[in-house]
Amino acid sequence: MRRLNIKQLIAMGILLFPLHAAQAFVVVGHESEPFYFTDGSKGIQGACYEIIQQLCKLEARHCKFKIAPLRLALSMIKKGEADLGCPLINSPPRNSAFSFSRGLFKTHLYFYGLPNVAHKIQKYEDLKGLSVGVQSPSMIEVSLQRIHEFSDKSFKIMPENTAILALRKVEKKNYQLAYVSGEMARVWLKRTHSPVIEVPQLGEDTEYSIFFSRKTISEKQFNKLQSHLTELSKNRFLDSIAEKYQLTPLVDQ
């Protein structure tokens, strides 16, 4: 067998490394427990994390998981610096940069406040004069803007970097209310034993999906990943993840 000299081995390494690196998916999400979050020494955890891990296994791909603020995560995936992320609410403007998976989980967006405020709110008119914290930029903020228009702009929208910051500022009485995904808020409330409570009558329904970069994920690859998710729904893997994290799965689509 002919031996390769060092120069030839280096040349092969240079050629092979990009091919190997191309096999990895870069996954970036933002802190959004119970969907995608860091958990001390355990590292990244969550419903989205486990579903994407399963997709990586089905694709025989290595996946590199990262956490970044929502604005940065969106930018990375839009530019092709990362391949996919989760969770995200679908919207027509976002479709120019991202391909969205089938919906994975239902969620309801609620207002949260301290009892002396929350118990007084029965209808949208009761928001008049209040300050409402919300994560920005986000589709939750867009939902709140719709309510703002409907309510004749009678309350103030207070943008925050994360939903948790909005909840904390309600707890500290900086704002009267926060507008947050029910699942995220309940996890935080349970962990912190916060006196903040849910306003049950108001808000909007929506759903979360995985989103993919249009720069790095081809239509063929996207369709294959969609088919994997359909199979994971049929074999009840998605239901098992929803049950584990106390989420509401969407019916098969």
PDB file of C-alpha atoms in Angstrom:
ATOM      1  CA  MET A   1       0.000   0.000   0.000  1.00  0.00           C
ATOM      2  CA  ARG A   2       1.378   3.424  -0.974  1.00  0.00           C
ATOM      3  CA  ARG A   3       2.175   5.638   2.003  1.00  0.00           C
ATOM      4  CA  LEU A   4       0.985   9.218   1.965  1.00  0.00           C
ATOM      5  CA  ASN A   5       3.450  11.925   2.907  1.00  0.00           C
ATOM      6  CA  ILE A   6       2.647  14.678   5.416  1.00  0.00           C
ATOM      7  CA  LYS A   7       1.741  17.235   2.753  1.00  0.00           C
ATOM      8  CA  GLN A   8      -0.742  14.808   1.207  1.00  0.00           C
ATOM      9  CA  LEU A   9      -2.302  14.037   4.612  1.00  0.00           C
ATOM     10  CA  ILE A  10      -2.655  17.736   5.397  1.00  0.00           C
ATOM     11  CA  ALA A  11      -4.224  18.352   2.013  1.00  0.00           C
ATOM     12  CA  MET A  12      -6.718  15.535   2.615  1.00  0.00           C
ATOM     13  CA  GLY A  13      -7.508  16.967   6.038  1.00  0.00           C
ATOM     14  CA  ILE A  14      -8.208  20.372   4.562  1.00  0.00           C
ATOM     15  CA  LEU A  15     -10.505  18.789   2.022  1.00  0.00           C
ATOM     16  CA  LEU A  16     -12.262  16.440   4.421  1.00  0.00           C
ATOM     17  CA  PHE A  17     -12.811  18.830   7.335  1.00  0.00           C
ATOM     18  CA  PRO A  18     -15.402  21.028   5.597  1.00  0.00           C
ATOM     19  CA  LEU A  19     -17.249  17.916   4.467  1.00  0.00           C
ATOM     20  CA  HIS A  20     -17.355  16.651   8.036  1.00  0.00           C
ATOM     21  CA  ALA A  21     -18.321  20.053   9.447  1.00  0.00           C
ATOM     22  CA  ALA A  22     -21.155  20.363   6.933  1.00  0.00           C
ATOM     23  CA  GLN A  23     -22.822  17.335   8.517  1.00  0.00           C
ATOM     24  CA  ALA A  24     -23.500  19.184  11.799  1.00  0.00           C
ATOM     25  CA  PHE A  25     -26.634  21.194  12.489  1.00  0.00           C
ATOM     26  CA  VAL A  26     -26.143  24.340  14.567  1.00  0.00           C
ATOM     27  CA  VAL A  27     -29.177  24.828  16.807  1.00  0.00           C
ATOM     28  CA  VAL A  28     -29.703  28.119  18.622  1.00  0.00           C
ATOM     29  CA  GLY A  29     -32.568  29.004  20.915  1.00  0.00           C
ATOM     30  CA  HIS A  30     -33.324  31.511  23.643  1.00  0.00           C
ATOM     31  CA  GLU A  31     -34.050  30.884  27.331  1.00  0.00           C
ATOM     32  CA  SER A  32     -37.712  29.880  27.287  1.00  0.00           C
ATOM     33  CA  GLU A  33     -38.361  27.213  29.904  1.00  0.00           C
ATOM     34  CA  PRO A  34     -39.962  24.670  29.521  1.00  0.00           C
ATOM     35  CA  PHE A  35     -39.261  24.726  25.780  1.00  0.00           C
ATOM     36  CA  TYR A  36     -35.501  25.403  25.621  1.00  0.00           C
ATOM     37  CA  PHE A  37     -33.327  26.407  28.568  1.00  0.00           C
ATOM     38  CA  THR A  38     -30.136  25.774  30.536  1.00  0.00           C
ATOM     39  CA  ASP A  39     -30.318  23.702  33.705  1.00  0.00           C
ATOM     40  CA  GLY A  40     -27.084  24.020  35.684  1.00  0.00           C
ATOM     41  CA  SER A  41     -24.694  21.124  35.199  1.00  0.00           C
ATOM     42  CA  LYS A  42     -27.209  19.342  32.926  1.00  0.00           C
ATOM     43  CA  GLY A  43     -26.722  21.923  30.189  1.00  0.00           C
ATOM     44  CA  ILE A  44     -29.451  22.677  27.673  1.00  0.00           C
ATOM     45  CA  GLN A  45     -32.792  20.977  28.337  1.00  0.00           C
ATOM     46  CA  GLY A  46     -36.435  21.332  27.334  1.00  0.00           C
ATOM     47  CA  ALA A  47     -39.180  20.068  25.064  1.00  0.00           C
ATOM     48  CA  CYS A  48     -37.722  21.664  21.921  1.00  0.00           C
ATOM     49  CA  TYR A  49     -34.253  20.386  22.789  1.00  0.00           C
ATOM     50  CA  GLU A  50     -35.463  16.780  23.086  1.00  0.00           C
ATOM     51  CA  ILE A  51     -37.454  16.942  19.856  1.00  0.00           C
ATOM     52  CA  ILE A  52     -34.526  18.405  17.906  1.00  0.00           C
ATOM     53  CA  GLN A  53     -32.202  15.801  19.455  1.00  0.00           C
ATOM     54  CA  GLN A  54     -34.503  13.142  18.040  1.00  0.00           C
ATOM     55  CA  LEU A  55     -34.485  14.809  14.621  1.00  0.00           C
ATOM     56  CA  CYS A  56     -30.687  14.802  14.709  1.00  0.00           C
ATOM     57  CA  LYS A  57     -30.669  11.070  15.453  1.00  0.00           C
ATOM     58  CA  LEU A  58     -33.084  10.358  12.618  1.00  0.00           C
ATOM     59  CA  GLU A  59     -30.875  12.380  10.265  1.00  0.00           C
ATOM     60  CA  ALA A  60     -27.671  10.798  11.653  1.00  0.00           C
ATOM     61  CA  ARG A  61     -26.396  14.329  12.221  1.00  0.00           C
ATOM     62  CA  HIS A  62     -24.296  15.800  14.981  1.00  0.00           C
ATOM     63  CA  CYS A  63     -26.053  18.817  16.471  1.00  0.00           C
ATOM     64  CA  LYS A  64     -24.390  21.726  18.267  1.00  0.00           C
ATOM     65  CA  PHE A  65     -26.810  23.372  20.696  1.00  0.00           C
ATOM     66  CA  LYS A  66     -26.439  27.007  21.737  1.00  0.00           C
ATOM     67  CA  ILE A  67     -28.362  29.620  23.720  1.00  0.00           C
ATOM     68  CA  ALA A  68     -28.560  33.284  22.718  1.00  0.00           C
ATOM     69  CA  PRO A  69     -30.933  36.209  23.343  1.00  0.00           C
ATOM     70  CA  LEU A  70     -33.975  35.985  21.074  1.00  0.00           C
ATOM     71  CA  ARG A  71     -32.925  38.887  18.844  1.00  0.00           C
ATOM     72  CA  LEU A  72     -29.466  37.337  18.295  1.00  0.00           C
ATOM     73  CA  ALA A  73     -30.889  33.842  17.744  1.00  0.00           C
ATOM     74  CA  LEU A  74     -33.203  35.182  15.033  1.00  0.00           C
ATOM     75  CA  SER A  75     -30.325  37.054  13.405  1.00  0.00           C
ATOM     76  CA  MET A  76     -28.026  34.019  13.425  1.00  0.00           C
ATOM     77  CA  ILE A  77     -30.600  31.787  11.767  1.00  0.00           C
ATOM     78  CA  LYS A  78     -31.654  34.454   9.274  1.00  0.00           C
ATOM     79  CA  LYS A  79     -28.018  34.946   8.199  1.00  0.00           C
ATOM     80  CA  GLY A  80     -27.273  31.214   8.030  1.00  0.00           C
ATOM     81  CA  GLU A  81     -24.887  31.302  11.008  1.00  0.00           C
ATOM     82  CA  ALA A  82     -27.166  28.692  12.583  1.00  0.00           C
ATOM     83  CA  ASP A  83     -29.497  26.186  10.938  1.00  0.00           C
ATOM     84  CA  LEU A  84     -32.529  25.983  13.193  1.00  0.00           C
ATOM     85  CA  GLY A  85     -34.054  27.019  16.482  1.00  0.00           C
ATOM     86  CA  CYS A  86     -37.053  26.641  18.755  1.00  0.00           C
ATOM     87  CA  PRO A  87     -39.509  27.800  20.025  1.00  0.00           C
ATOM     88  CA  LEU A  88     -40.936  30.471  17.740  1.00  0.00           C
ATOM     89  CA  ILE A  89     -44.407  31.661  16.759  1.00  0.00           C
ATOM     90  CA  ASN A  90     -44.998  31.619  13.003  1.00  0.00           C
ATOM     91  CA  SER A  91     -45.949  34.817  11.187  1.00  0.00           C
ATOM     92  CA  PRO A  92     -46.113  35.887   7.519  1.00  0.00           C
ATOM     93  CA  PRO A  93     -43.196  38.389   7.753  1.00  0.00           C
ATOM     94  CA  ARG A  94     -40.944  35.752   9.275  1.00  0.00           C
ATOM     95  CA  ASN A  95     -41.581  33.365   6.391  1.00  0.00           C
ATOM     96  CA  SER A  96     -39.244  35.375   4.160  1.00  0.00           C
ATOM     97  CA  ALA A  97     -36.279  34.339   6.332  1.00  0.00           C
ATOM     98  CA  PHE A  98     -37.414  31.106   7.972  1.00  0.00           C
ATOM     99  CA  SER A  99     -39.185  27.885   7.130  1.00  0.00           C
ATOM    100  CA  PHE A 100     -41.507  26.792   9.942  1.00  0.00           C
ATOM    101  CA  SER A 101     -42.226  23.242  10.998  1.00  0.00           C
ATOM    102  CA  ARG A 102     -45.674  21.961  11.730  1.00  0.00           C
ATOM    103  CA  GLY A 103     -46.955  23.429  14.997  1.00  0.00           C
ATOM    104  CA  LEU A 104     -45.717  21.500  18.015  1.00  0.00           C
ATOM    105  CA  PHE A 105     -47.480  22.964  21.044  1.00  0.00           C
ATOM    106  CA  LYS A 106     -50.479  25.142  21.764  1.00  0.00           C
ATOM    107  CA  THR A 107     -50.080  28.037  24.131  1.00  0.00           C
ATOM    108  CA  HIS A 108     -52.221  30.828  25.496  1.00  0.00           C
ATOM    109  CA  LEU A 109     -50.864  34.308  26.129  1.00  0.00           C
ATOM    110  CA  TYR A 110     -51.995  35.672  29.483  1.00  0.00           C
ATOM    111  CA  PHE A 111     -51.738  38.825  31.531  1.00  0.00           C
ATOM    112  CA  TYR A 112     -50.087  38.424  34.933  1.00  0.00           C
ATOM    113  CA  GLY A 113     -50.199  40.781  37.896  1.00  0.00           C
ATOM    114  CA  LEU A 114     -50.167  40.996  41.665  1.00  0.00           C
ATOM    115  CA  PRO A 115     -53.545  40.000  43.186  1.00  0.00           C
ATOM    116  CA  ASN A 116     -54.633  43.574  43.988  1.00  0.00           C
ATOM    117  CA  VAL A 117     -54.419  44.372  40.249  1.00  0.00           C
ATOM    118  CA  ALA A 118     -55.222  41.021  38.625  1.00  0.00           C
ATOM    119  CA  HIS A 119     -58.485  40.486  40.519  1.00  0.00           C
ATOM    120  CA  LYS A 120     -59.861  43.789  39.199  1.00  0.00           C
ATOM    121  CA  ILE A 121     -59.398  42.869  35.538  1.00  0.00           C
ATOM    122  CA  GLN A 122     -62.408  41.274  33.876  1.00  0.00           C
ATOM    123  CA  LYS A 123     -62.330  42.851  30.411  1.00  0.00           C
ATOM    124  CA  TYR A 124     -59.938  44.741  28.135  1.00  0.00           C
ATOM    125  CA  GLU A 125     -61.366  48.074  29.241  1.00  0.00           C
ATOM    126  CA  ASP A 126     -59.950  47.350  32.701  1.00  0.00           C
ATOM    127  CA  LEU A 127     -56.406  47.685  31.287  1.00  0.00           C
ATOM    128  CA  LYS A 128     -56.881  51.456  30.983  1.00  0.00           C
ATOM    129  CA  GLY A 129     -54.005  53.428  32.499  1.00  0.00           C
ATOM    130  CA  LEU A 130     -51.891  50.344  33.298  1.00  0.00           C
ATOM    131  CA  SER A 131     -48.308  49.547  32.244  1.00  0.00           C
ATOM    132  CA  VAL A 132     -47.821  46.111  30.653  1.00  0.00           C
ATOM    133  CA  GLY A 133     -44.376  44.506  30.281  1.00  0.00           C
ATOM    134  CA  VAL A 134     -43.714  42.195  27.327  1.00  0.00           C
ATOM    135  CA  GLN A 135     -40.725  40.570  25.653  1.00  0.00           C
ATOM    136  CA  SER A 136     -39.525  42.555  22.648  1.00  0.00           C
ATOM    137  CA  PRO A 137     -39.121  41.809  19.819  1.00  0.00           C
ATOM    138  CA  SER A 138     -41.566  38.919  19.794  1.00  0.00           C
ATOM    139  CA  MET A 139     -44.874  37.817  18.345  1.00  0.00           C
ATOM    140  CA  ILE A 140     -46.207  38.051  21.897  1.00  0.00           C
ATOM    141  CA  GLU A 141     -45.499  41.771  21.653  1.00  0.00           C
ATOM    142  CA  VAL A 142     -47.378  41.845  18.327  1.00  0.00           C
ATOM    143  CA  SER A 143     -50.329  40.144  20.027  1.00  0.00           C
ATOM    144  CA  LEU A 144     -50.243  42.771  22.775  1.00  0.00           C
ATOM    145  CA  GLN A 145     -50.125  45.524  20.139  1.00  0.00           C
ATOM    146  CA  ARG A 146     -53.348  44.133  18.628  1.00  0.00           C
ATOM    147  CA  ILE A 147     -54.997  44.325  22.041  1.00  0.00           C
ATOM    148  CA  HIS A 148     -53.546  47.818  22.451  1.00  0.00           C
ATOM    149  CA  GLU A 149     -55.208  48.971  19.230  1.00  0.00           C
ATOM    150  CA  PHE A 150     -58.495  47.305  20.189  1.00  0.00           C
ATOM    151  CA  SER A 151     -58.358  49.062  23.576  1.00  0.00           C
ATOM    152  CA  ASP A 152     -57.841  52.492  21.949  1.00  0.00           C
ATOM    153  CA  LYS A 153     -54.242  52.534  23.210  1.00  0.00           C
ATOM    154  CA  SER A 154     -55.514  52.991  26.750  1.00  0.00           C
ATOM    155  CA  PHE A 155     -52.545  51.231  28.403  1.00  0.00           C
ATOM    156  CA  LYS A 156     -48.754  51.472  28.047  1.00  0.00           C
ATOM    157  CA  ILE A 157     -46.623  48.752  26.431  1.00  0.00           C
ATOM    158  CA  MET A 158     -43.279  48.367  28.216  1.00  0.00           C
ATOM    159  CA  PRO A 159     -40.719  46.387  26.105  1.00  0.00           C
ATOM    160  CA  GLU A 160     -38.340  44.057  27.954  1.00  0.00           C
ATOM    161  CA  ASN A 161     -35.515  41.773  26.774  1.00  0.00           C
ATOM    162  CA  THR A 162     -37.169  38.661  28.231  1.00  0.00           C
ATOM    163  CA  ALA A 163     -40.538  37.524  29.539  1.00  0.00           C
ATOM    164  CA  ILE A 164     -38.981  36.799  32.942  1.00  0.00           C
ATOM    165  CA  LEU A 165     -37.778  40.402  33.261  1.00  0.00           C
ATOM    166  CA  ALA A 166     -41.343  41.561  32.600  1.00  0.00           C
ATOM    167  CA  LEU A 167     -42.665  39.246  35.333  1.00  0.00           C
ATOM    168  CA  ARG A 168     -39.991  40.358  37.794  1.00  0.00           C
ATOM    169  CA  LYS A 169     -40.856  44.004  37.224  1.00  0.00           C
ATOM    170  CA  VAL A 170     -44.501  43.230  37.950  1.00  0.00           C
ATOM    171  CA  GLU A 171     -43.440  41.523  41.176  1.00  0.00           C
ATOM    172  CA  LYS A 172     -41.394  44.633  42.111  1.00  0.00           C
ATOM    173  CA  LYS A 173     -44.357  46.880  41.209  1.00  0.00           C
ATOM    174  CA  ASN A 174     -42.544  48.623  38.350  1.00  0.00           C
ATOM    175  CA  TYR A 175     -45.433  47.582  36.073  1.00  0.00           C
ATOM    176  CA  GLN A 176     -48.966  46.514  36.878  1.00  0.00           C
ATOM    177  CA  LEU A 177     -49.009  43.615  34.397  1.00  0.00           C
ATOM    178  CA  ALA A 178     -46.882  41.375  32.190  1.00  0.00           C
ATOM    179  CA  TYR A 179     -48.082  39.664  29.010  1.00  0.00           C
ATOM    180  CA  VAL A 180     -46.448  36.250  28.735  1.00  0.00           C
ATOM    181  CA  SER A 181     -46.850  32.698  27.404  1.00  0.00           C
ATOM    182  CA  GLY A 182     -48.775  30.715  30.006  1.00  0.00           C
ATOM    183  CA  GLU A 183     -46.324  27.800  30.038  1.00  0.00           C
ATOM    184  CA  MET A 184     -43.262  29.984  30.603  1.00  0.00           C
ATOM    185  CA  ALA A 185     -44.972  32.014  33.322  1.00  0.00           C
ATOM    186  CA  ARG A 186     -46.209  28.965  35.239  1.00  0.00           C
ATOM    187  CA  VAL A 187     -42.747  27.417  35.396  1.00  0.00           C
ATOM    188  CA  TRP A 188     -41.310  30.670  36.755  1.00  0.00           C
ATOM    189  CA  LEU A 189     -44.137  31.169  39.243  1.00  0.00           C
ATOM    190  CA  LYS A 190     -43.749  27.632  40.581  1.00  0.00           C
ATOM    191  CA  ARG A 191     -39.974  27.921  40.964  1.00  0.00           C
ATOM    192  CA  THR A 192     -39.931  31.358  42.570  1.00  0.00           C
ATOM    193  CA  HIS A 193     -43.172  31.102  44.608  1.00  0.00           C
ATOM    194  CA  SER A 194     -43.981  34.560  43.309  1.00  0.00           C
ATOM    195  CA  PRO A 195     -47.229  36.213  44.472  1.00  0.00           C
ATOM    196  CA  VAL A 196     -47.942  37.187  40.828  1.00  0.00           C
ATOM    197  CA  ILE A 197     -51.086  35.505  39.467  1.00  0.00           C
ATOM    198  CA  GLU A 198     -52.722  34.874  36.104  1.00  0.00           C
ATOM    199  CA  VAL A 199     -55.583  36.927  34.692  1.00  0.00           C
ATOM    200  CA  PRO A 200     -57.648  34.095  33.162  1.00  0.00           C
ATOM    201  CA  GLN A 201     -60.220  35.949  31.077  1.00  0.00           C
ATOM    202  CA  LEU A 202     -58.060  37.712  28.500  1.00  0.00           C
ATOM    203  CA  GLY A 203     -55.271  37.054  25.973  1.00  0.00           C
ATOM    204  CA  GLU A 204     -54.839  35.090  22.756  1.00  0.00           C
ATOM    205  CA  ASP A 205     -54.153  31.517  21.644  1.00  0.00           C
ATOM    206  CA  THR A 206     -51.095  30.707  19.538  1.00  0.00           C
ATOM    207  CA  GLU A 207     -48.638  27.872  18.876  1.00  0.00           C
ATOM    208  CA  TYR A 208     -44.909  27.210  18.835  1.00  0.00           C
ATOM    209  CA  SER A 209     -42.841  25.639  16.052  1.00  0.00           C
ATOM    210  CA  ILE A 210     -39.260  24.835  15.092  1.00  0.00           C
ATOM    211  CA  PHE A 211     -37.853  27.327  12.575  1.00  0.00           C
ATOM    212  CA  PHE A 212     -35.170  26.731   9.946  1.00  0.00           C
ATOM    213  CA  SER A 213     -32.790  28.999   8.050  1.00  0.00           C
ATOM    214  CA  ARG A 214     -33.678  29.417   4.397  1.00  0.00           C
ATOM    215  CA  LYS A 215     -29.975  30.005   3.714  1.00  0.00           C
ATOM    216  CA  THR A 216     -28.729  26.625   4.971  1.00  0.00           C
ATOM    217  CA  ILE A 217     -31.699  24.233   4.927  1.00  0.00           C
ATOM    218  CA  SER A 218     -32.837  23.285   1.434  1.00  0.00           C
ATOM    219  CA  GLU A 219     -36.483  22.669   0.594  1.00  0.00           C
ATOM    220  CA  LYS A 220     -35.689  18.961   0.184  1.00  0.00           C
ATOM    221  CA  GLN A 221     -34.020  18.819   3.604  1.00  0.00           C
ATOM    222  CA  PHE A 222     -36.870  20.788   5.177  1.00  0.00           C
ATOM    223  CA  ASN A 223     -39.491  18.417   3.755  1.00  0.00           C
ATOM    224  CA  LYS A 224     -37.545  15.456   5.099  1.00  0.00           C
ATOM    225  CA  LEU A 225     -37.435  16.974   8.575  1.00  0.00           C
ATOM    226  CA  GLN A 226     -41.160  17.684   8.359  1.00  0.00           C
ATOM    227  CA  SER A 227     -41.787  14.037   7.534  1.00  0.00           C
ATOM    228  CA  HIS A 228     -39.764  13.036  10.606  1.00  0.00           C
ATOM    229  CA  LEU A 229     -41.950  15.267  12.768  1.00  0.00           C
ATOM    230  CA  THR A 230     -45.096  13.725  11.284  1.00  0.00           C
ATOM    231  CA  GLU A 231     -43.767  10.282  12.185  1.00  0.00           C
ATOM    232  CA  LEU A 232     -42.871  11.460  15.695  1.00  0.00           C
ATOM    233  CA  SER A 233     -46.458  12.617  16.050  1.00  0.00           C
ATOM    234  CA  LYS A 234     -47.887   9.316  14.829  1.00  0.00           C
ATOM    235  CA  ASN A 235     -45.729   7.244  17.185  1.00  0.00           C
ATOM    236  CA  ARG A 236     -46.723   9.587  20.057  1.00  0.00           C
ATOM    237  CA  PHE A 237     -43.182  10.782  20.757  1.00  0.00           C
ATOM    238  CA  LEU A 238     -44.394  14.396  20.598  1.00  0.00           C
ATOM    239  CA  ASP A 239     -47.215  13.552  23.009  1.00  0.00           C
ATOM    240  CA  SER A 240     -44.740  12.022  25.458  1.00  0.00           C
ATOM    241  CA  ILE A 241     -42.578  15.161  25.373  1.00  0.00           C
ATOM    242  CA  ALA A 242     -45.644  17.361  25.866  1.00  0.00           C
ATOM    243  CA  GLU A 243     -46.700  15.270  28.858  1.00  0.00           C
ATOM    244  CA  LYS A 244     -43.199  15.370  30.368  1.00  0.00           C
ATOM    245  CA  TYR A 245     -43.086  19.177  30.241  1.00  0.00           C
ATOM    246  CA  GLN A 246     -46.816  19.717  30.923  1.00  0.00           C
ATOM    247  CA  LEU A 247     -47.488  21.215  27.516  1.00  0.00           C
ATOM    248  CA  THR A 248     -50.472  20.955  25.182  1.00  0.00           C
ATOM    249  CA  PRO A 249     -49.615  19.142  21.921  1.00  0.00           C
ATOM    250  CA  LEU A 250     -51.302  20.035  18.668  1.00  0.00           C
ATOM    251  CA  VAL A 251     -53.431  17.380  17.020  1.00  0.00           C
ATOM    252  CA  ASP A 252     -51.867  15.583  14.059  1.00  0.00           C
ATOM    253  CA  GLN A 253     -51.732  17.844  11.016  1.00  0.00           C
TER     254      GLN A 253
END
